[in-house]
Amino acid sequence: MTRSIRPLVAGNWKMNGLKADIAIAAEVAKGYDTVLKQGVDLAICPPATLLFTTSAALIGARIATGGQDCSTQNSGAFTGEVSAAMLADAGANFCIVGHSERRTLHGETNATVMAKAEAAQKALLVPIVCVGETREEREAGKALAVVKKQLRGSIPDGATAATLVVAYEPVWAIGTGLTPTAADVAEVHEAIRAELGRLLGKAAAAGVRLLYGGSVKPSNASELMNVANVDGALVGGASLKADEFLAIARACNG
Ligand code: PGA
């Protein structure tokens, strides 16, 4: 953790969740007690279809919501796309961009990710820009180089601590139950902070929240969240269970 930074635990529901599952968000709200509220921010990123109702259900709970992706465009003839302005209108505060599932399954390049991050910022959403290496890249000793290149290509100019969150998600750790060692996470997060310093200036970079994501669960959350420069978590599978998501939030709360 970085002492001066208020941590954020964000749940990425991915393509999971029907109306009835808003109960999960309500359960999280119930468990977000005074102690947790004092120390950690929470966000839930449901599928776009549930964003409006989830946001409405969380008003008063001080839990933010977010989209999982957005269009690079504001509006118009883009069948099937959802704009950042629409997500904001549905109550979102954040938008995940550049998740590895988007980068690999939908061919999103760094340039696309940057355009999406800028679109999110324009709609006053805070983009959660995801970066991370594949297993082959890590084994070839290229993890840091890959992550730095992704940052250079996908972080909008002029972003600040208030307008940007970065998530380090090693592709091989997502949904696999595998996690990097604390030392590996520390090395990458330190490199991310340094690269952001070069891109945005040291002062801005010092306050940007750097989340770790990839198989975070209650049993490993304390170890991962105690790593230097880890300011929270982006949680997939475990965010679909209110008790697990809350346990991760508590781990983040020191
Ligand atoms: P996971 O997913 O926690 O299920 O590994 C993380 C993510 O993809 O954001």
Tab-separated table of C-alpha atoms and ligand atoms in Angstrom:
chain	number	residue	atom	x	y	z
A	1	MET	CA	0.000	0.000	0.000
A	2	THR	CA	0.951	3.627	-0.349
A	3	ARG	CA	0.102	5.346	2.918
A	4	SER	CA	-1.032	8.620	1.383
A	5	ILE	CA	-3.347	6.942	-1.126
A	6	ARG	CA	-6.877	5.826	-0.301
A	7	PRO	CA	-7.150	2.296	-1.702
A	8	LEU	CA	-9.785	1.169	-4.183
A	9	VAL	CA	-11.204	-2.318	-4.540
A	10	ALA	CA	-13.115	-2.669	-7.803
A	11	GLY	CA	-15.180	-5.690	-8.803
A	12	ASN	CA	-15.264	-6.676	-12.454
A	13	TRP	CA	-18.316	-8.863	-12.964
A	14	LYS	CA	-17.384	-9.475	-16.621
A	15	MET	CA	-20.248	-11.028	-18.633
A	16	ASN	CA	-21.994	-12.285	-15.525
A	17	GLY	CA	-25.090	-11.045	-13.797
A	18	LEU	CA	-28.831	-10.880	-14.348
A	19	LYS	CA	-31.324	-8.639	-12.566
A	20	ALA	CA	-31.463	-10.942	-9.549
A	21	ASP	CA	-27.722	-10.531	-9.038
A	22	ILE	CA	-28.128	-6.924	-7.987
A	23	ALA	CA	-28.654	-8.656	-4.637
A	24	ILE	CA	-24.869	-9.217	-4.609
A	25	ALA	CA	-24.304	-5.462	-4.777
A	26	ALA	CA	-26.893	-4.910	-2.057
A	27	GLU	CA	-25.113	-7.481	0.112
A	28	VAL	CA	-21.785	-5.705	-0.436
A	29	ALA	CA	-23.451	-2.418	0.544
A	30	LYS	CA	-24.704	-4.004	3.751
A	31	GLY	CA	-21.208	-5.151	4.673
A	32	TYR	CA	-19.533	-1.840	3.812
A	33	ASP	CA	-19.504	-0.739	7.413
A	34	THR	CA	-18.132	2.401	9.063
A	35	VAL	CA	-14.665	0.922	9.508
A	36	LEU	CA	-14.390	-0.105	5.865
A	37	LYS	CA	-15.836	3.193	4.688
A	38	GLN	CA	-13.132	5.026	6.586
A	39	GLY	CA	-10.303	3.225	4.865
A	40	VAL	CA	-11.186	1.934	1.423
A	41	ASP	CA	-13.218	2.882	-1.652
A	42	LEU	CA	-15.322	0.241	-3.365
A	43	ALA	CA	-16.584	0.059	-6.929
A	44	ILE	CA	-18.670	-2.531	-8.739
A	45	CYS	CA	-18.478	-2.868	-12.517
A	46	PRO	CA	-21.505	-4.923	-13.566
A	47	PRO	CA	-22.421	-5.639	-17.185
A	48	ALA	CA	-23.795	-2.548	-18.960
A	49	THR	CA	-27.348	-3.908	-18.775
A	50	LEU	CA	-27.253	-3.743	-14.973
A	51	LEU	CA	-25.378	-0.498	-14.566
A	52	PHE	CA	-28.383	1.764	-14.101
A	53	THR	CA	-30.134	-0.444	-11.552
A	54	THR	CA	-26.931	-1.300	-9.703
A	55	SER	CA	-25.977	2.371	-9.461
A	56	ALA	CA	-29.469	3.191	-8.197
A	57	ALA	CA	-29.251	0.392	-5.620
A	58	LEU	CA	-25.921	1.732	-4.351
A	59	ILE	CA	-26.901	5.371	-3.964
A	60	GLY	CA	-26.436	6.171	-0.317
A	61	ALA	CA	-24.021	3.286	0.220
A	62	ARG	CA	-21.092	5.349	-1.068
A	63	ILE	CA	-20.099	2.522	-3.409
A	64	ALA	CA	-19.159	3.595	-6.910
A	65	THR	CA	-20.002	1.762	-10.111
A	66	GLY	CA	-18.227	1.445	-13.418
A	67	GLY	CA	-18.496	0.164	-16.939
A	68	GLN	CA	-16.241	-2.615	-18.236
A	69	ASP	CA	-15.483	-0.984	-21.585
A	70	CYS	CA	-16.642	2.011	-23.594
A	71	SER	CA	-16.663	3.184	-27.173
A	72	THR	CA	-14.019	5.585	-28.426
A	73	GLN	CA	-16.945	7.583	-29.851
A	74	ASN	CA	-19.446	9.787	-28.089
A	75	SER	CA	-22.579	8.869	-30.051
A	76	GLY	CA	-23.769	7.987	-33.529
A	77	ALA	CA	-23.947	5.098	-35.964
A	78	PHE	CA	-21.931	2.529	-34.010
A	79	THR	CA	-24.307	-0.400	-33.607
A	80	GLY	CA	-23.765	-2.342	-30.428
A	81	GLU	CA	-21.373	0.148	-28.860
A	82	VAL	CA	-21.923	1.891	-25.545
A	83	SER	CA	-20.421	5.353	-25.041
A	84	ALA	CA	-18.771	6.662	-21.915
A	85	ALA	CA	-21.438	9.356	-21.739
A	86	MET	CA	-24.095	6.614	-21.630
A	87	LEU	CA	-22.264	4.851	-18.810
A	88	ALA	CA	-22.009	8.118	-16.895
A	89	ASP	CA	-25.689	8.758	-17.536
A	90	ALA	CA	-26.447	5.310	-16.076
A	91	GLY	CA	-24.658	6.308	-12.879
A	92	ALA	CA	-21.105	5.083	-13.475
A	93	ASN	CA	-18.056	6.760	-11.956
A	94	PHE	CA	-15.375	4.522	-13.465
A	95	CYS	CA	-14.780	2.614	-16.675
A	96	ILE	CA	-12.370	-0.286	-17.096
A	97	VAL	CA	-10.468	0.056	-20.387
A	98	GLY	CA	-7.902	-2.186	-22.019
A	99	HIS	CA	-8.736	-5.288	-20.017
A	100	SER	CA	-6.704	-8.163	-21.428
A	101	GLU	CA	-9.906	-9.881	-22.541
A	102	ARG	CA	-10.624	-6.807	-24.681
A	103	ARG	CA	-7.042	-6.589	-25.894
A	104	THR	CA	-6.865	-10.265	-26.902
A	105	LEU	CA	-10.445	-11.228	-27.812
A	106	HIS	CA	-11.307	-7.923	-29.487
A	107	GLY	CA	-7.936	-6.922	-30.855
A	108	GLU	CA	-7.709	-3.672	-28.937
A	109	THR	CA	-4.385	-1.929	-29.447
A	110	ASN	CA	-2.737	0.544	-27.098
A	111	ALA	CA	-4.031	3.324	-29.339
A	112	THR	CA	-7.606	2.044	-28.996
A	113	VAL	CA	-7.192	1.792	-25.245
A	114	MET	CA	-5.897	5.356	-25.050
A	115	ALA	CA	-8.817	6.621	-27.146
A	116	LYS	CA	-11.227	4.809	-24.816
A	117	ALA	CA	-9.497	6.198	-21.725
A	118	GLU	CA	-9.776	9.693	-23.197
A	119	ALA	CA	-13.439	9.130	-24.055
A	120	ALA	CA	-14.041	8.032	-20.471
A	121	GLN	CA	-12.295	11.107	-19.072
A	122	LYS	CA	-14.278	13.357	-21.382
A	123	ALA	CA	-17.468	11.910	-19.898
A	124	LEU	CA	-16.013	12.542	-16.418
A	125	LEU	CA	-15.506	8.841	-15.757
A	126	VAL	CA	-12.226	7.708	-14.268
A	127	PRO	CA	-10.694	5.102	-16.578
A	128	ILE	CA	-9.154	2.034	-14.950
A	129	VAL	CA	-6.483	1.323	-17.557
A	130	CYS	CA	-5.369	-2.324	-17.515
A	131	VAL	CA	-1.907	-3.511	-18.453
A	132	GLY	CA	-0.117	-6.831	-18.033
A	133	GLU	CA	2.146	-9.341	-19.673
A	134	THR	CA	1.392	-12.830	-21.001
A	135	ARG	CA	3.052	-15.941	-19.613
A	136	GLU	CA	5.405	-16.130	-22.597
A	137	GLU	CA	6.426	-12.518	-22.127
A	138	ARG	CA	7.141	-13.078	-18.427
A	139	GLU	CA	9.118	-16.234	-19.124
A	140	ALA	CA	11.145	-14.355	-21.713
A	141	GLY	CA	12.004	-11.723	-19.084
A	142	LYS	CA	9.995	-9.071	-20.902
A	143	ALA	CA	7.288	-8.308	-18.331
A	144	LEU	CA	8.552	-4.848	-17.400
A	145	ALA	CA	9.217	-3.830	-20.987
A	146	VAL	CA	5.750	-4.951	-22.079
A	147	VAL	CA	3.980	-3.151	-19.263
A	148	LYS	CA	5.942	0.075	-19.813
A	149	LYS	CA	5.169	-0.002	-23.517
A	150	GLN	CA	1.464	-0.508	-22.787
A	151	LEU	CA	1.539	2.447	-20.407
A	152	ARG	CA	3.294	4.702	-22.913
A	153	GLY	CA	0.732	3.723	-25.548
A	154	SER	CA	-2.447	3.821	-23.523
A	155	ILE	CA	-2.225	6.460	-20.769
A	156	PRO	CA	-3.766	9.789	-21.836
A	157	ASP	CA	-1.571	12.884	-21.620
A	158	GLY	CA	-2.227	15.080	-18.644
A	159	ALA	CA	-3.918	12.401	-16.534
A	160	THR	CA	-3.803	13.013	-12.801
A	161	ALA	CA	-4.467	11.047	-9.647
A	162	ALA	CA	-8.069	12.228	-9.840
A	163	THR	CA	-8.602	11.191	-13.456
A	164	LEU	CA	-6.734	7.891	-13.751
A	165	VAL	CA	-6.454	4.470	-12.132
A	166	VAL	CA	-4.050	1.849	-13.459
A	167	ALA	CA	-4.510	-1.892	-12.956
A	168	TYR	CA	-1.639	-4.336	-13.340
A	169	GLU	CA	-3.175	-7.633	-14.403
A	170	PRO	CA	-0.741	-10.287	-15.593
A	171	VAL	CA	-2.709	-12.105	-18.297
A	172	TRP	CA	-1.616	-15.506	-16.992
A	173	ALA	CA	-2.985	-14.732	-13.520
A	174	ILE	CA	-6.496	-13.805	-14.648
A	175	GLY	CA	-9.031	-16.452	-13.703
A	176	THR	CA	-6.336	-19.093	-13.299
A	177	GLY	CA	-5.795	-19.139	-9.543
A	178	LEU	CA	-2.139	-18.298	-10.212
A	179	THR	CA	-0.580	-15.112	-8.850
A	180	PRO	CA	2.858	-13.569	-9.163
A	181	THR	CA	5.044	-13.517	-6.064
A	182	ALA	CA	4.881	-10.437	-3.873
A	183	ALA	CA	8.376	-9.569	-5.081
A	184	ASP	CA	7.288	-9.721	-8.727
A	185	VAL	CA	4.239	-7.546	-8.026
A	186	ALA	CA	6.457	-5.069	-6.164
A	187	GLU	CA	8.884	-4.894	-9.072
A	188	VAL	CA	6.166	-4.250	-11.660
A	189	HIS	CA	4.250	-1.734	-9.537
A	190	GLU	CA	7.437	0.215	-8.823
A	191	ALA	CA	8.170	0.266	-12.554
A	192	ILE	CA	4.608	1.437	-13.287
A	193	ARG	CA	4.910	4.291	-10.786
A	194	ALA	CA	8.248	5.319	-12.318
A	195	GLU	CA	6.926	5.162	-15.882
A	196	LEU	CA	3.862	7.215	-14.912
A	197	GLY	CA	6.290	9.722	-13.412
A	198	ARG	CA	7.970	10.058	-16.787
A	199	LEU	CA	4.623	10.339	-18.595
A	200	LEU	CA	2.653	12.545	-16.215
A	201	GLY	CA	5.203	14.113	-13.944
A	202	LYS	CA	6.281	12.835	-10.546
A	203	ALA	CA	3.682	14.720	-8.522
A	204	ALA	CA	0.712	13.387	-10.501
A	205	ALA	CA	2.146	9.871	-10.675
A	206	ALA	CA	2.682	9.737	-6.929
A	207	GLY	CA	-1.057	9.833	-6.281
A	208	VAL	CA	-2.379	7.527	-9.016
A	209	ARG	CA	-3.979	4.412	-7.608
A	210	LEU	CA	-2.246	1.279	-8.872
A	211	LEU	CA	-4.448	-1.793	-8.509
A	212	TYR	CA	-3.290	-5.381	-8.714
A	213	GLY	CA	-5.648	-7.801	-10.471
A	214	GLY	CA	-5.532	-11.506	-11.314
A	215	SER	CA	-6.866	-14.250	-9.034
A	216	VAL	CA	-7.196	-12.002	-5.991
A	217	LYS	CA	-9.120	-13.847	-3.289
A	218	PRO	CA	-9.535	-13.569	0.474
A	219	SER	CA	-6.659	-16.013	1.097
A	220	ASN	CA	-4.036	-14.038	-0.840
A	221	ALA	CA	-5.404	-10.503	-0.550
A	222	SER	CA	-3.445	-9.455	2.558
A	223	GLU	CA	-0.122	-10.483	1.078
A	224	LEU	CA	-0.812	-8.793	-2.267
A	225	MET	CA	-2.295	-5.635	-0.776
A	226	ASN	CA	0.679	-5.170	1.528
A	227	VAL	CA	3.084	-4.874	-1.378
A	228	ALA	CA	4.563	-1.404	-1.883
A	229	ASN	CA	2.775	0.644	-4.560
A	230	VAL	CA	-0.276	-1.634	-4.553
A	231	ASP	CA	-3.215	0.649	-3.811
A	232	GLY	CA	-6.073	-1.786	-4.151
A	233	ALA	CA	-7.384	-4.604	-6.289
A	234	LEU	CA	-9.307	-5.295	-9.450
A	235	VAL	CA	-11.260	-8.422	-8.635
A	236	GLY	CA	-12.971	-10.709	-11.134
A	237	GLY	CA	-14.339	-14.053	-9.945
A	238	ALA	CA	-14.327	-13.220	-6.233
A	239	SER	CA	-16.340	-10.041	-6.828
A	240	LEU	CA	-19.384	-12.178	-7.627
A	241	LYS	CA	-19.502	-13.331	-4.005
A	242	ALA	CA	-20.277	-10.506	-1.585
A	243	ASP	CA	-18.506	-12.136	1.365
A	244	GLU	CA	-15.306	-12.708	-0.624
A	245	PHE	CA	-15.343	-9.221	-2.112
A	246	LEU	CA	-15.792	-7.724	1.362
A	247	ALA	CA	-13.014	-9.905	2.781
A	248	ILE	CA	-10.685	-8.562	0.091
A	249	ALA	CA	-11.773	-5.019	0.935
A	250	ARG	CA	-10.981	-5.678	4.606
A	251	ALA	CA	-7.543	-7.014	3.659
A	252	CYS	CA	-7.002	-3.779	1.778
A	253	ASN	CA	-8.018	-1.785	4.807
A	254	GLY	CA	-4.877	-2.996	6.590
B	1	PGA	P1	-9.970	-12.769	-11.678
B	1	PGA	O1	-10.137	-11.627	-12.800
B	1	PGA	O2	-9.993	-12.074	-10.340
B	1	PGA	O3	-11.138	-13.665	-11.873
B	1	PGA	O4	-8.656	-13.432	-11.944
B	1	PGA	C1	-9.537	-10.381	-12.663
B	1	PGA	C2	-9.870	-9.520	-13.842
B	1	PGA	O5	-9.926	-10.040	-14.976
B	1	PGA	O6	-10.095	-8.298	-13.708
